CSV table of C-alpha atoms and ligand atoms in Angstrom, one decimal:
chain,number,residue,atom,x,y,z
A,1,UNK,CA,81.6,-57.3,134.0
A,2,UNK,CA,79.6,-56.3,136.9
A,3,UNK,CA,76.1,-57.7,137.1
A,4,UNK,CA,73.2,-55.6,138.4
A,5,UNK,CA,69.9,-57.2,139.1
A,6,UNK,CA,66.9,-54.8,138.9
A,7,UNK,CA,64.1,-57.2,138.2
A,8,UNK,CA,62.8,-58.1,141.7
A,9,UNK,CA,59.3,-57.8,140.4
A,10,UNK,CA,59.9,-60.9,138.4
A,11,UNK,CA,61.6,-62.8,141.1
A,12,UNK,CA,64.0,-62.4,144.0
A,13,UNK,CA,67.1,-64.3,145.0
A,14,UNK,CA,66.7,-67.0,147.7
A,15,UNK,CA,67.9,-65.7,151.0
A,16,UNK,CA,70.7,-67.7,152.6
A,17,UNK,CA,68.9,-68.1,155.9
A,18,UNK,CA,65.8,-69.2,154.1
A,19,UNK,CA,67.8,-71.9,152.3
A,20,UNK,CA,69.4,-73.0,155.7
A,21,UNK,CA,65.8,-73.4,157.1
A,22,UNK,CA,64.8,-75.5,154.1
A,23,UNK,CA,67.8,-77.8,153.9
A,24,UNK,CA,66.9,-80.2,156.8
A,25,UNK,CA,63.6,-80.9,155.0
A,26,UNK,CA,65.4,-81.8,151.8
A,27,UNK,CA,67.8,-84.2,153.6
A,28,UNK,CA,67.0,-85.7,157.0
A,29,UNK,CA,63.4,-84.6,157.7
A,30,UNK,CA,61.9,-86.5,154.8
A,31,UNK,CA,58.7,-87.6,156.5
A,32,UNK,CA,55.2,-87.2,155.1
A,33,UNK,CA,53.2,-84.8,157.3
A,34,UNK,CA,50.2,-87.2,157.1
A,35,UNK,CA,52.2,-90.1,158.6
A,36,UNK,CA,51.5,-91.0,162.2
A,37,UNK,CA,55.0,-92.1,163.1
A,38,UNK,CA,58.0,-90.1,164.3
A,39,UNK,CA,59.0,-88.9,160.8
A,40,UNK,CA,55.5,-87.8,160.0
A,41,UNK,CA,55.1,-85.9,163.3
A,42,UNK,CA,58.5,-84.2,162.7
A,43,UNK,CA,57.3,-83.1,159.2
A,44,UNK,CA,53.9,-82.1,160.5
A,45,UNK,CA,55.6,-79.9,163.1
A,46,UNK,CA,57.6,-78.1,160.4
A,47,UNK,CA,54.5,-77.6,158.3
A,48,UNK,CA,52.4,-76.1,161.2
A,49,UNK,CA,55.3,-73.9,162.3
A,50,UNK,CA,55.4,-72.4,158.8
A,51,UNK,CA,51.7,-71.9,158.9
A,52,UNK,CA,51.9,-70.1,162.3
A,53,UNK,CA,54.7,-67.9,161.0
A,54,UNK,CA,52.7,-67.0,157.8
A,55,UNK,CA,49.6,-66.3,159.9
A,56,UNK,CA,51.5,-64.1,162.3
A,57,UNK,CA,53.1,-62.1,159.5
A,58,UNK,CA,49.7,-61.3,158.1
A,59,UNK,CA,47.8,-60.9,161.4
A,60,UNK,CA,45.7,-63.9,160.6
A,61,UNK,CA,44.8,-67.2,162.3
A,62,UNK,CA,46.8,-70.3,161.3
A,63,UNK,CA,43.6,-72.1,160.2
A,64,UNK,CA,43.1,-69.4,157.7
A,65,UNK,CA,46.3,-70.2,155.7
A,66,UNK,CA,46.3,-72.7,152.8
A,67,UNK,CA,49.6,-73.5,151.1
A,68,UNK,CA,49.7,-73.6,147.3
A,69,UNK,CA,52.2,-73.9,144.5
A,70,UNK,CA,52.4,-70.1,144.2
A,71,UNK,CA,50.5,-67.0,143.4
A,72,UNK,CA,49.0,-68.3,140.2
A,73,UNK,CA,47.5,-71.3,141.9
A,74,UNK,CA,46.3,-69.2,144.8
A,75,UNK,CA,44.5,-66.8,142.5
A,76,UNK,CA,42.9,-69.6,140.5
A,77,UNK,CA,41.9,-71.5,143.7
A,78,UNK,CA,40.1,-68.5,145.2
A,79,UNK,CA,38.4,-67.2,142.1
A,80,UNK,CA,37.3,-70.5,140.7
A,81,UNK,CA,36.6,-71.8,144.2
A,82,UNK,CA,34.2,-69.0,145.1
A,83,UNK,CA,32.6,-69.3,141.6
A,84,UNK,CA,32.0,-73.0,142.3
A,85,UNK,CA,30.5,-72.3,145.7
A,86,UNK,CA,27.9,-70.0,144.2
A,87,UNK,CA,27.5,-72.0,140.9
A,88,UNK,CA,24.1,-73.4,141.8
A,89,UNK,CA,22.5,-70.1,142.7
A,90,UNK,CA,21.3,-67.0,140.9
A,91,UNK,CA,24.3,-64.8,141.9
A,92,UNK,CA,27.0,-65.0,139.3
A,93,UNK,CA,28.8,-61.7,138.9
A,94,UNK,CA,32.5,-61.1,139.5
A,95,UNK,CA,34.3,-57.7,139.4
A,96,UNK,CA,38.0,-57.2,138.9
A,97,UNK,CA,40.3,-54.5,137.5
A,98,UNK,CA,41.7,-54.2,134.0
A,99,UNK,CA,45.3,-54.3,135.2
A,100,UNK,CA,45.3,-57.5,137.3
A,101,UNK,CA,48.1,-60.1,136.8
A,102,UNK,CA,47.1,-62.7,134.1
A,103,UNK,CA,46.5,-65.3,136.8
A,104,UNK,CA,43.5,-63.2,137.9
A,105,UNK,CA,42.5,-61.6,134.5
A,106,UNK,CA,42.5,-64.9,132.5
A,107,UNK,CA,40.7,-66.8,135.3
A,108,UNK,CA,37.9,-64.2,135.4
A,109,UNK,CA,37.8,-64.0,131.6
A,110,UNK,CA,37.4,-67.8,131.5
A,111,UNK,CA,34.5,-67.6,134.0
A,112,UNK,CA,33.0,-65.0,131.8
A,113,UNK,CA,33.0,-67.5,128.9
A,114,UNK,CA,31.3,-70.1,131.0
A,115,UNK,CA,28.2,-68.4,132.3
A,116,UNK,CA,29.4,-65.8,134.8
A,117,UNK,CA,28.9,-62.0,134.3
A,118,UNK,CA,32.2,-60.3,134.7
A,119,UNK,CA,33.2,-56.6,135.0
A,120,UNK,CA,36.7,-55.3,134.3
A,121,UNK,CA,37.0,-51.9,136.1
A,122,UNK,CA,39.0,-49.3,134.3
A,123,UNK,CA,41.8,-47.4,136.0
A,124,UNK,CA,42.9,-43.8,135.9
A,125,UNK,CA,46.1,-42.6,134.4
A,126,UNK,CA,48.0,-43.6,137.6
A,127,UNK,CA,46.5,-47.1,137.5
A,128,UNK,CA,44.1,-46.5,140.4
A,129,UNK,CA,40.7,-48.1,140.6
A,130,UNK,CA,37.9,-45.6,141.7
A,131,UNK,CA,36.2,-47.1,144.8
A,132,UNK,CA,33.0,-45.2,144.0
A,133,UNK,CA,32.9,-46.6,140.5
A,134,UNK,CA,33.4,-50.0,142.0
A,135,UNK,CA,30.5,-49.5,144.5
A,136,UNK,CA,28.2,-48.5,141.6
A,137,UNK,CA,29.1,-51.7,139.7
A,138,UNK,CA,28.2,-54.1,142.6
A,139,UNK,CA,24.7,-55.6,142.2
A,140,UNK,CA,22.6,-58.1,144.1
A,141,UNK,CA,24.2,-60.8,141.8
A,142,UNK,CA,27.8,-59.9,142.7
A,143,UNK,CA,29.7,-62.7,144.6
A,144,UNK,CA,33.3,-61.5,144.4
A,145,UNK,CA,35.4,-58.5,143.9
A,146,UNK,CA,39.1,-59.2,143.2
A,147,UNK,CA,41.5,-56.2,143.0
A,148,UNK,CA,45.3,-56.5,143.5
A,149,UNK,CA,47.0,-54.7,146.4
A,150,UNK,CA,49.9,-53.5,144.2
A,151,UNK,CA,50.5,-53.8,140.5
A,152,UNK,CA,53.5,-55.8,139.3
A,153,UNK,CA,54.3,-53.6,136.3
A,154,UNK,CA,53.7,-50.0,137.4
A,155,UNK,CA,53.7,-50.5,141.2
A,156,UNK,CA,50.5,-48.7,141.9
A,157,UNK,CA,49.0,-49.4,145.3
A,158,UNK,CA,45.2,-49.6,145.3
A,159,UNK,CA,43.0,-48.3,148.2
A,160,UNK,CA,42.2,-51.9,149.3
A,161,UNK,CA,40.8,-51.0,152.7
A,162,UNK,CA,38.3,-48.7,151.2
A,163,UNK,CA,37.4,-51.3,148.5
A,164,UNK,CA,37.1,-54.0,151.2
A,165,UNK,CA,34.8,-51.8,153.3
A,166,UNK,CA,32.5,-51.3,150.3
A,167,UNK,CA,32.4,-55.0,149.7
A,168,UNK,CA,31.7,-55.8,153.3
A,169,UNK,CA,28.8,-53.2,153.4
A,170,UNK,CA,27.3,-54.8,150.3
A,171,UNK,CA,27.8,-58.4,151.5
A,172,UNK,CA,30.3,-59.3,148.7
A,173,UNK,CA,33.6,-61.2,149.1
A,174,UNK,CA,36.8,-59.3,148.6
A,175,UNK,CA,40.0,-61.0,147.4
A,176,UNK,CA,43.3,-59.2,146.8
A,177,UNK,CA,46.3,-60.5,144.9
A,178,UNK,CA,49.0,-59.3,147.3
A,179,UNK,CA,51.9,-61.1,145.6
A,180,UNK,CA,53.8,-57.9,145.0
A,181,UNK,CA,52.7,-56.3,148.3
A,182,UNK,CA,53.8,-58.8,151.0
A,183,UNK,CA,57.1,-57.6,152.5
A,184,UNK,CA,56.5,-54.1,151.1
A,185,UNK,CA,53.1,-53.2,152.7
A,186,UNK,CA,52.0,-54.2,156.2
A,187,UNK,CA,48.9,-56.4,156.7
A,188,UNK,CA,46.8,-57.0,159.7
A,189,UNK,CA,44.0,-59.2,158.4
A,190,UNK,CA,42.2,-59.3,161.8
A,191,UNK,CA,41.5,-55.6,161.3
A,192,UNK,CA,41.4,-55.2,157.5
A,193,UNK,CA,38.2,-55.9,155.5
A,194,UNK,CA,39.9,-58.5,153.3
A,195,UNK,CA,38.3,-62.0,153.0
A,196,UNK,CA,41.0,-63.7,150.8
A,197,UNK,CA,44.6,-62.8,149.9
A,198,UNK,CA,47.2,-64.5,147.7
A,199,UNK,CA,50.9,-64.4,148.1
A,200,UNK,CA,54.0,-66.1,146.6
A,201,UNK,CA,57.3,-66.9,148.4
A,202,UNK,CA,59.7,-66.1,145.5
A,203,UNK,CA,58.7,-62.5,145.4
A,204,UNK,CA,60.1,-62.0,148.9
A,205,UNK,CA,63.4,-63.9,148.9
A,206,UNK,CA,61.8,-67.3,149.4
A,207,UNK,CA,61.8,-70.3,147.1
A,208,UNK,CA,59.9,-70.6,143.8
A,209,UNK,CA,56.9,-72.9,143.4
A,210,UNK,CA,55.3,-72.2,146.8
A,211,UNK,CA,52.7,-69.7,147.8
A,212,UNK,CA,49.7,-69.3,150.2
A,213,UNK,CA,46.1,-68.3,150.2
A,214,UNK,CA,44.6,-66.6,153.2
A,215,UNK,CA,40.9,-67.5,153.5
A,216,UNK,CA,38.9,-65.8,156.3
A,217,UNK,CA,37.0,-68.3,158.4
A,218,UNK,CA,33.5,-69.2,157.2
A,219,UNK,CA,34.2,-67.9,153.7
A,220,UNK,CA,32.3,-70.0,151.1
A,221,UNK,CA,34.8,-71.7,148.7
A,222,UNK,CA,34.9,-75.1,147.0
A,223,UNK,CA,37.9,-77.1,146.2
A,224,UNK,CA,39.3,-77.4,142.6
A,225,UNK,CA,41.5,-80.4,143.2
A,226,UNK,CA,40.3,-83.8,144.6
A,227,UNK,CA,42.3,-86.3,146.5
A,228,UNK,CA,43.5,-86.3,150.0
A,229,UNK,CA,42.5,-84.2,153.0
A,230,UNK,CA,45.6,-81.9,153.0
A,231,UNK,CA,45.2,-78.2,153.5
A,232,UNK,CA,41.7,-78.4,154.8
A,233,UNK,CA,40.8,-80.4,151.7
A,234,UNK,CA,41.2,-77.4,149.5
A,235,UNK,CA,44.6,-78.4,148.2
A,236,UNK,CA,45.0,-82.1,148.4
A,237,UNK,CA,48.4,-83.7,147.7
A,238,UNK,CA,51.5,-84.3,149.7
A,239,UNK,CA,52.8,-80.9,150.8
A,240,UNK,CA,55.9,-79.2,149.3
A,241,UNK,CA,57.4,-79.2,152.8
A,242,UNK,CA,60.9,-77.7,152.1
A,243,UNK,CA,59.2,-75.0,150.1
A,244,UNK,CA,56.6,-74.3,152.7
A,245,UNK,CA,59.2,-74.1,155.5
A,246,UNK,CA,61.1,-71.7,153.3
A,247,UNK,CA,58.0,-69.6,152.8
A,248,UNK,CA,57.5,-69.5,156.5
A,249,UNK,CA,61.0,-68.3,157.2
A,250,UNK,CA,61.0,-65.8,154.3
A,251,UNK,CA,57.7,-64.1,155.3
A,252,UNK,CA,58.9,-63.9,158.9
A,253,UNK,CA,62.1,-62.1,157.7
A,254,UNK,CA,60.3,-60.0,155.1
A,255,UNK,CA,57.8,-58.6,157.6
A,256,UNK,CA,60.3,-58.0,160.4
A,257,UNK,CA,61.7,-54.4,160.5
A,258,UNK,CA,59.8,-53.8,157.3
A,259,UNK,CA,59.6,-50.0,157.7
A,260,UNK,CA,63.3,-49.4,157.8
A,261,UNK,CA,63.9,-51.7,154.8
A,262,UNK,CA,61.2,-50.2,152.6
A,263,UNK,CA,62.4,-46.7,153.6
A,264,UNK,CA,65.8,-47.4,152.2
A,265,UNK,CA,64.3,-49.0,149.1
A,266,UNK,CA,62.1,-45.9,148.6
A,267,UNK,CA,65.1,-43.6,148.7
A,268,UNK,CA,67.0,-45.7,146.1
A,269,UNK,CA,63.8,-45.8,144.0
A,270,UNK,CA,63.4,-42.0,144.1
A,271,UNK,CA,67.1,-41.5,143.2
A,272,UNK,CA,66.6,-43.8,140.1
A,273,UNK,CA,63.3,-42.0,139.1
A,274,UNK,CA,64.9,-38.6,139.5
A,275,UNK,CA,67.8,-39.6,137.4
A,276,UNK,CA,65.7,-41.1,134.6
A,277,UNK,CA,63.5,-38.1,134.5
A,278,UNK,CA,66.6,-36.0,133.8
A,279,UNK,CA,66.8,-37.7,130.4
A,280,UNK,CA,64.9,-35.9,127.7
A,281,UNK,CA,61.4,-37.2,126.9
A,282,UNK,CA,61.2,-39.7,129.7
A,283,UNK,CA,57.9,-40.1,131.6
A,284,UNK,CA,57.1,-41.9,134.8
A,285,UNK,CA,54.3,-44.5,134.7
A,286,UNK,CA,52.2,-45.3,137.7
A,287,UNK,CA,51.6,-43.1,140.7
A,288,UNK,CA,54.4,-40.8,142.0
A,289,UNK,CA,53.7,-41.7,145.7
A,290,UNK,CA,51.2,-44.6,145.9
A,291,UNK,CA,53.7,-47.0,144.5
A,292,UNK,CA,55.8,-50.0,145.6
A,293,UNK,CA,59.0,-49.0,147.3
A,294,UNK,CA,61.2,-50.8,144.7
A,295,UNK,CA,59.2,-50.1,141.6
A,296,UNK,CA,60.3,-47.8,138.8
A,297,UNK,CA,58.4,-47.8,135.4
A,298,UNK,CA,59.2,-45.2,132.7
A,299,UNK,CA,58.4,-44.6,129.1
A,300,UNK,CA,61.3,-43.5,127.0
A,301,UNK,CA,59.9,-41.8,124.0
A,302,UNK,CA,61.2,-42.7,120.5
A,303,UNK,CA,62.9,-46.0,121.6
A,304,UNK,CA,61.6,-49.5,122.0
A,305,UNK,CA,61.6,-50.8,125.5
A,306,UNK,CA,62.7,-54.2,124.2
A,307,UNK,CA,65.9,-52.9,122.5
A,308,UNK,CA,66.7,-50.8,125.6
A,309,UNK,CA,66.4,-54.0,127.7
A,310,UNK,CA,68.6,-56.0,125.4
A,311,UNK,CA,71.3,-53.2,125.4
A,312,UNK,CA,71.2,-53.0,129.1
A,313,UNK,CA,71.6,-56.8,129.3
A,314,UNK,CA,74.8,-56.5,127.3
A,315,UNK,CA,76.1,-54.2,130.0
A,316,UNK,CA,75.1,-56.7,132.7
A,317,UNK,CA,72.0,-54.9,133.9
A,318,UNK,CA,68.9,-57.0,134.2
A,319,UNK,CA,65.5,-55.1,133.8
A,320,UNK,CA,62.2,-55.8,132.2
A,321,UNK,CA,60.3,-54.0,129.5
A,322,UNK,CA,56.6,-53.1,129.3
A,323,UNK,CA,56.0,-55.2,126.2
A,324,UNK,CA,55.9,-58.9,125.6
A,325,UNK,CA,57.4,-60.4,122.5
A,326,UNK,CA,54.7,-62.8,121.2
A,327,UNK,CA,55.4,-64.5,117.9
A,328,UNK,CA,58.0,-61.9,116.9
A,329,UNK,CA,55.7,-58.9,117.3
A,330,UNK,CA,55.9,-56.5,120.2
A,331,UNK,CA,52.6,-56.2,122.1
A,332,UNK,CA,52.5,-53.2,124.3
A,333,UNK,CA,51.6,-53.9,128.0
A,334,UNK,CA,47.8,-54.0,128.6
A,335,UNK,CA,48.5,-52.4,132.0
A,336,UNK,CA,50.1,-49.3,130.4
A,337,UNK,CA,47.4,-49.1,127.7
A,338,UNK,CA,44.7,-49.2,130.5
A,339,UNK,CA,46.4,-46.1,132.0
A,340,UNK,CA,45.7,-44.3,128.8
A,341,UNK,CA,49.2,-44.5,127.1
A,342,UNK,CA,49.2,-44.8,123.3
A,343,UNK,CA,50.8,-47.9,121.9
A,344,UNK,CA,54.0,-46.3,120.9
A,345,UNK,CA,54.7,-44.8,124.3
A,346,UNK,CA,53.7,-48.0,126.0
A,347,UNK,CA,56.2,-49.9,123.8
A,348,UNK,CA,59.0,-47.6,124.9
A,349,UNK,CA,58.6,-48.5,128.5
A,350,UNK,CA,61.0,-50.0,131.0
A,351,UNK,CA,60.5,-51.5,134.4
A,352,UNK,CA,63.3,-51.5,136.9
A,353,UNK,CA,62.4,-53.2,140.2
A,354,UNK,CA,64.9,-52.7,143.0
A,355,UNK,CA,65.6,-55.0,145.9
A,356,UNK,CA,67.4,-55.0,149.2
A,357,UNK,CA,70.9,-55.6,147.7
A,358,UNK,CA,70.9,-52.8,145.2
A,359,UNK,CA,73.2,-49.9,146.0
A,360,UNK,CA,73.3,-46.2,145.1
A,361,UNK,CA,76.4,-46.9,143.0
A,362,UNK,CA,74.4,-49.5,141.0
A,363,UNK,CA,71.6,-47.0,140.5
A,364,UNK,CA,74.1,-44.4,139.2
A,365,UNK,CA,75.8,-46.9,136.9
A,366,UNK,CA,72.4,-47.9,135.5
A,367,UNK,CA,71.4,-44.2,135.0
A,368,UNK,CA,74.7,-43.7,133.1
A,369,UNK,CA,74.1,-46.8,131.0
A,370,UNK,CA,70.4,-45.9,130.2
A,371,UNK,CA,71.5,-42.4,129.1
A,372,UNK,CA,74.2,-43.7,126.8
A,373,UNK,CA,71.9,-46.4,125.2
A,374,UNK,CA,69.0,-44.0,124.8
A,375,UNK,CA,71.2,-41.5,123.0
A,376,UNK,CA,72.6,-44.1,120.7
A,377,UNK,CA,69.1,-45.7,119.9
A,378,UNK,CA,67.6,-42.3,119.3
A,379,UNK,CA,70.3,-41.4,116.8
A,380,UNK,CA,69.2,-44.4,114.8
A,381,UNK,CA,65.5,-43.8,115.2
A,382,UNK,CA,63.5,-42.3,112.4
A,383,UNK,CA,60.9,-41.2,115.0
A,384,UNK,CA,63.3,-38.9,116.9
A,385,UNK,CA,63.4,-35.4,115.6
B,1,PLP,C1,54.4,-63.0,140.3
B,1,PLP,C2,52.9,-62.6,140.4
B,1,PLP,C3,51.9,-63.6,140.4
B,1,PLP,C4,52.2,-65.1,140.1
B,1,PLP,O1,52.9,-65.7,141.1
B,1,PLP,P1,53.7,-67.1,140.9
B,1,PLP,O2,54.0,-67.6,142.2
B,1,PLP,O3,54.8,-66.7,140.0
B,1,PLP,O4,52.7,-68.0,140.2
B,1,PLP,C5,50.6,-63.2,140.6
B,1,PLP,N1,50.3,-61.9,140.8
B,1,PLP,C6,51.2,-61.0,140.8
B,1,PLP,C7,50.8,-59.6,141.1
B,1,PLP,C8,52.6,-61.3,140.7
B,1,PLP,O5,53.5,-60.3,140.7
């Protein structure tokens, strides 16, 4: 059976060249970057080269890059770290959007339970935050605005430059979770009004368990973890050197020739969207244009996304659904509910996220499979007329 992977929003396969760059650091180059001898210096060189590559890919300075264990840690580090920096003062208000990844949403909610004021901005039916509404919510007590660059479920791309400009005017820090965006959207942080940015290697063909946080110079942030002096004291502990070297190579590759790669991906995405919308009672979720080049998210009325997913899996097609099975009950996606979908429509949603190795033939095979499965499921559904 042929296997088709259309879940690149969850993770991507490790690139062969990235693996090749990592291997020496898993074998011969085992030194601790903090050691002063030859092995340490060799490891340190690998670490700093990866930092330079990451900085160059983002248009940042190497001193502004802190390596972490991934996107979740980067988001926690920045939100809790800024909160700690301000914790002694009067200012204690944080603004985020209702459709952030749980790593942001739950961290902000936690701060809300421990003495901070928190605002969760609503989004429109495309998943867009309204910058004017955001501006109106900023007060003299606001310390941080955190809004993701692109959403992991529906792919919507936020107007982050506009949001950043508002934050800068008002003297508020702006952080963006760019985990889905890096490799799909260009960044030039020397020009953009972004103070902090999170990324994760496994979303752009790098290894799992390694990410980075960009922190603009002179930004007020306090450490969460105590120990050594690694990573500017913000992230003590011996560095995951093979992972970091892999991240450096992966981000370099992901941001080279990006326009051509995302152009091809967009074409494939639009072919998939057009085909899915041919099926009766299928709706596109997210924004028709302002969306990630590989993201497709649809609601298929009168079927459950989860059963669609499982039937596609039987045919060797890996996708994801817009609902999470918690304790045997299907909870519709909070992202889709925030865009105004009713629970039933949200439960019938499917996310297909394309990557660089997907082909038009795979898209057509998948469309055929979805059509067949939807027809079969609807025949059995009491909801379908
Ligand atoms: C995957 C993802 C994360 C979490 O990153 P990890 O490296 O898996 O911890 C955070 N935010 C977004 C938008 C993501 O897609």
